[in-house]
Amino acid sequence: GKAEEVELFELLWEQNADITDVAQTVSLLRSPQARLRLVHRGQDIVRRRGSESIMLGRDQTCQLVIADHKASRQHCTIERRQDKFMLRDHSTNGTFVTVEGELEVMLQREEFQLRKNGWIALGQSRADTREGVEFFCE
């Protein structure tokens, strides 16, 4: 698959009752400038393009290193799909996500669409750690 939208065209030679007309999607509804900002202990990471994923975890190879004994080495990944940012948990202890104004959600090897603003905690609830990551979907 492609990360970007691709224009397709179909040329019909004659109208046929077996052919269903499909409404054209409005690409103006998509936000090519959608961006995600992550803030953790003074570090600020911004992502715009769909091809760049962000790995969070204890391992020094992660783009955002979280020094918490409950976090896995490669705990979770955030990637952009179309105009959405998706978080995927890969961990043993789960990932806790709180969208501002909503209840905290625990993910265990699941995906979650990040939206608005909120917090990500690795391996334990946000209430139980100082190693939370604040996110902003702009």
PDB file of C-alpha atoms in Angstrom, residues 8-126:
ATOM      1  CA  LEU A   8      -7.688   6.813  -9.779  1.00  0.00           C
ATOM      2  CA  PHE A   9      -9.769   7.282 -12.898  1.00  0.00           C
ATOM      3  CA  GLU A  10     -12.209   4.945 -14.607  1.00  0.00           C
ATOM      4  CA  LEU A  11     -13.379   5.428 -18.164  1.00  0.00           C
ATOM      5  CA  LEU A  12     -16.815   3.968 -18.951  1.00  0.00           C
ATOM      6  CA  TRP A  13     -17.699   3.416 -22.593  1.00  0.00           C
ATOM      7  CA  GLU A  14     -21.410   2.957 -21.970  1.00  0.00           C
ATOM      8  CA  GLN A  15     -23.871   3.166 -19.107  1.00  0.00           C
ATOM      9  CA  ASN A  16     -24.924  -0.182 -17.714  1.00  0.00           C
ATOM     10  CA  ALA A  17     -27.503  -1.003 -15.033  1.00  0.00           C
ATOM     11  CA  ASP A  18     -24.955  -3.347 -13.418  1.00  0.00           C
ATOM     12  CA  ILE A  19     -22.526  -0.497 -12.682  1.00  0.00           C
ATOM     13  CA  THR A  20     -22.846   1.432  -9.424  1.00  0.00           C
ATOM     14  CA  ASP A  21     -21.809   5.074  -9.487  1.00  0.00           C
ATOM     15  CA  VAL A  22     -19.521   5.880  -6.570  1.00  0.00           C
ATOM     16  CA  ALA A  23     -19.549   9.354  -5.069  1.00  0.00           C
ATOM     17  CA  GLN A  24     -16.233  11.148  -5.378  1.00  0.00           C
ATOM     18  CA  THR A  25     -14.462  11.659  -2.052  1.00  0.00           C
ATOM     19  CA  VAL A  26     -13.551  15.159  -1.061  1.00  0.00           C
ATOM     20  CA  SER A  27      -9.840  15.210  -0.313  1.00  0.00           C
ATOM     21  CA  LEU A  28     -10.206  18.677   1.239  1.00  0.00           C
ATOM     22  CA  LEU A  29     -11.557  16.944   4.345  1.00  0.00           C
ATOM     23  CA  ARG A  30      -8.164  15.338   4.894  1.00  0.00           C
ATOM     24  CA  SER A  31      -5.509  17.327   6.641  1.00  0.00           C
ATOM     25  CA  PRO A  32      -2.145  16.821   4.920  1.00  0.00           C
ATOM     26  CA  GLN A  33      -0.616  19.119   7.528  1.00  0.00           C
ATOM     27  CA  ALA A  34      -1.877  17.040  10.476  1.00  0.00           C
ATOM     28  CA  ARG A  35       0.887  16.777  13.028  1.00  0.00           C
ATOM     29  CA  LEU A  36       1.592  15.055  16.302  1.00  0.00           C
ATOM     30  CA  ARG A  37       3.661  16.604  19.060  1.00  0.00           C
ATOM     31  CA  LEU A  38       5.016  14.524  21.952  1.00  0.00           C
ATOM     32  CA  VAL A  39       6.507  16.134  25.064  1.00  0.00           C
ATOM     33  CA  HIS A  40       8.491  14.193  27.670  1.00  0.00           C
ATOM     34  CA  ARG A  41      10.951  15.616  30.233  1.00  0.00           C
ATOM     35  CA  GLY A  42      11.845  18.619  28.101  1.00  0.00           C
ATOM     36  CA  GLN A  43      12.129  16.621  24.877  1.00  0.00           C
ATOM     37  CA  ASP A  44       9.737  17.717  22.118  1.00  0.00           C
ATOM     38  CA  ILE A  45       9.131  15.471  19.073  1.00  0.00           C
ATOM     39  CA  VAL A  46       6.975  16.587  16.130  1.00  0.00           C
ATOM     40  CA  ARG A  47       5.841  14.302  13.282  1.00  0.00           C
ATOM     41  CA  ARG A  48       4.011  15.325  10.112  1.00  0.00           C
ATOM     42  CA  ARG A  49       4.779  12.753   7.420  1.00  0.00           C
ATOM     43  CA  GLY A  50       3.109   9.353   7.309  1.00  0.00           C
ATOM     44  CA  SER A  51       6.290   7.364   6.765  1.00  0.00           C
ATOM     45  CA  GLU A  52       7.916   8.270  10.072  1.00  0.00           C
ATOM     46  CA  SER A  53       6.909   6.105  13.003  1.00  0.00           C
ATOM     47  CA  ILE A  54       7.943   6.829  16.585  1.00  0.00           C
ATOM     48  CA  MET A  55       9.047   4.045  18.929  1.00  0.00           C
ATOM     49  CA  LEU A  56       8.657   4.643  22.679  1.00  0.00           C
ATOM     50  CA  GLY A  57      10.356   2.458  25.271  1.00  0.00           C
ATOM     51  CA  ARG A  58      13.362   1.852  27.542  1.00  0.00           C
ATOM     52  CA  ASP A  59      15.773   0.923  24.740  1.00  0.00           C
ATOM     53  CA  GLN A  60      18.258   3.633  23.750  1.00  0.00           C
ATOM     54  CA  THR A  61      17.381   3.064  20.069  1.00  0.00           C
ATOM     55  CA  CYS A  62      13.832   4.373  20.645  1.00  0.00           C
ATOM     56  CA  GLN A  63      13.015   7.857  19.375  1.00  0.00           C
ATOM     57  CA  LEU A  64      11.543   8.635  22.805  1.00  0.00           C
ATOM     58  CA  VAL A  65      13.336   6.862  25.669  1.00  0.00           C
ATOM     59  CA  ILE A  66      11.233   6.338  28.808  1.00  0.00           C
ATOM     60  CA  ALA A  67      13.298   5.499  31.901  1.00  0.00           C
ATOM     61  CA  ASP A  68      10.703   3.477  33.785  1.00  0.00           C
ATOM     62  CA  HIS A  69      11.175  -0.111  34.987  1.00  0.00           C
ATOM     63  CA  LYS A  70       7.580  -0.974  33.996  1.00  0.00           C
ATOM     64  CA  ALA A  71       8.148   0.099  30.379  1.00  0.00           C
ATOM     65  CA  SER A  72       9.250  -2.532  27.852  1.00  0.00           C
ATOM     66  CA  ARG A  73      12.383  -1.990  25.767  1.00  0.00           C
ATOM     67  CA  GLN A  74      10.285  -1.348  22.649  1.00  0.00           C
ATOM     68  CA  HIS A  75       7.001  -0.570  24.326  1.00  0.00           C
ATOM     69  CA  CYS A  76       4.770   1.034  21.690  1.00  0.00           C
ATOM     70  CA  THR A  77       4.815   2.607  18.237  1.00  0.00           C
ATOM     71  CA  ILE A  78       2.968   5.642  16.904  1.00  0.00           C
ATOM     72  CA  GLU A  79       2.451   5.929  13.153  1.00  0.00           C
ATOM     73  CA  ARG A  80       0.410   8.150  10.889  1.00  0.00           C
ATOM     74  CA  ARG A  81      -2.235   6.505   8.722  1.00  0.00           C
ATOM     75  CA  GLN A  82      -3.964   8.900   6.352  1.00  0.00           C
ATOM     76  CA  ASP A  83      -4.845  11.822   8.655  1.00  0.00           C
ATOM     77  CA  LYS A  84      -4.849   9.800  11.900  1.00  0.00           C
ATOM     78  CA  PHE A  85      -2.113   8.967  14.397  1.00  0.00           C
ATOM     79  CA  MET A  86      -2.356   5.373  15.629  1.00  0.00           C
ATOM     80  CA  LEU A  87      -0.633   4.048  18.757  1.00  0.00           C
ATOM     81  CA  ARG A  88       0.124   0.300  18.826  1.00  0.00           C
ATOM     82  CA  ASP A  89       1.091  -1.409  22.090  1.00  0.00           C
ATOM     83  CA  HIS A  90       3.826  -4.111  21.899  1.00  0.00           C
ATOM     84  CA  SER A  91       4.457  -4.402  25.634  1.00  0.00           C
ATOM     85  CA  THR A  92       4.092  -6.813  28.515  1.00  0.00           C
ATOM     86  CA  ASN A  93       2.500  -4.343  30.961  1.00  0.00           C
ATOM     87  CA  GLY A  94       0.268  -2.399  28.569  1.00  0.00           C
ATOM     88  CA  THR A  95       0.026   1.233  27.523  1.00  0.00           C
ATOM     89  CA  PHE A  96      -2.314   3.656  29.270  1.00  0.00           C
ATOM     90  CA  VAL A  97      -3.793   6.473  27.175  1.00  0.00           C
ATOM     91  CA  THR A  98      -5.852   9.373  28.470  1.00  0.00           C
ATOM     92  CA  VAL A  99      -7.509  11.720  25.987  1.00  0.00           C
ATOM     93  CA  GLU A 100      -8.221  15.057  27.658  1.00  0.00           C
ATOM     94  CA  GLY A 101     -11.727  15.014  29.165  1.00  0.00           C
ATOM     95  CA  GLU A 102     -12.075  11.211  28.859  1.00  0.00           C
ATOM     96  CA  LEU A 103     -11.334   8.192  31.034  1.00  0.00           C
ATOM     97  CA  GLU A 104      -7.980   6.429  30.834  1.00  0.00           C
ATOM     98  CA  VAL A 105      -7.832   3.406  28.490  1.00  0.00           C
ATOM     99  CA  MET A 106      -5.464   0.453  28.944  1.00  0.00           C
ATOM    100  CA  LEU A 107      -4.149  -1.149  25.754  1.00  0.00           C
ATOM    101  CA  GLN A 108      -2.671  -4.649  25.685  1.00  0.00           C
ATOM    102  CA  ARG A 109      -1.316  -5.473  22.227  1.00  0.00           C
ATOM    103  CA  GLU A 110      -4.037  -3.247  20.769  1.00  0.00           C
ATOM    104  CA  GLU A 111      -4.238  -0.063  18.705  1.00  0.00           C
ATOM    105  CA  PHE A 112      -5.706   3.294  19.661  1.00  0.00           C
ATOM    106  CA  GLN A 113      -6.310   6.433  17.625  1.00  0.00           C
ATOM    107  CA  LEU A 114      -4.691   9.441  19.281  1.00  0.00           C
ATOM    108  CA  ARG A 115      -6.909  12.515  19.049  1.00  0.00           C
ATOM    109  CA  LYS A 116      -7.107  15.947  20.618  1.00  0.00           C
ATOM    110  CA  ASN A 117      -4.598  16.221  23.483  1.00  0.00           C
ATOM    111  CA  GLY A 118      -3.740  13.828  26.260  1.00  0.00           C
ATOM    112  CA  TRP A 119      -1.196  11.601  27.979  1.00  0.00           C
ATOM    113  CA  ILE A 120       0.499   8.265  27.349  1.00  0.00           C
ATOM    114  CA  ALA A 121       1.887   6.201  30.238  1.00  0.00           C
ATOM    115  CA  LEU A 122       3.972   3.066  29.686  1.00  0.00           C
ATOM    116  CA  GLY A 123       3.414   0.008  31.860  1.00  0.00           C
ATOM    117  CA  GLN A 124       1.257   1.678  34.485  1.00  0.00           C
ATOM    118  CA  SER A 125      -1.478   4.234  34.950  1.00  0.00           C
ATOM    119  CA  ARG A 126      -0.634   7.902  34.509  1.00  0.00           C
TER     120      ARG A 126
END
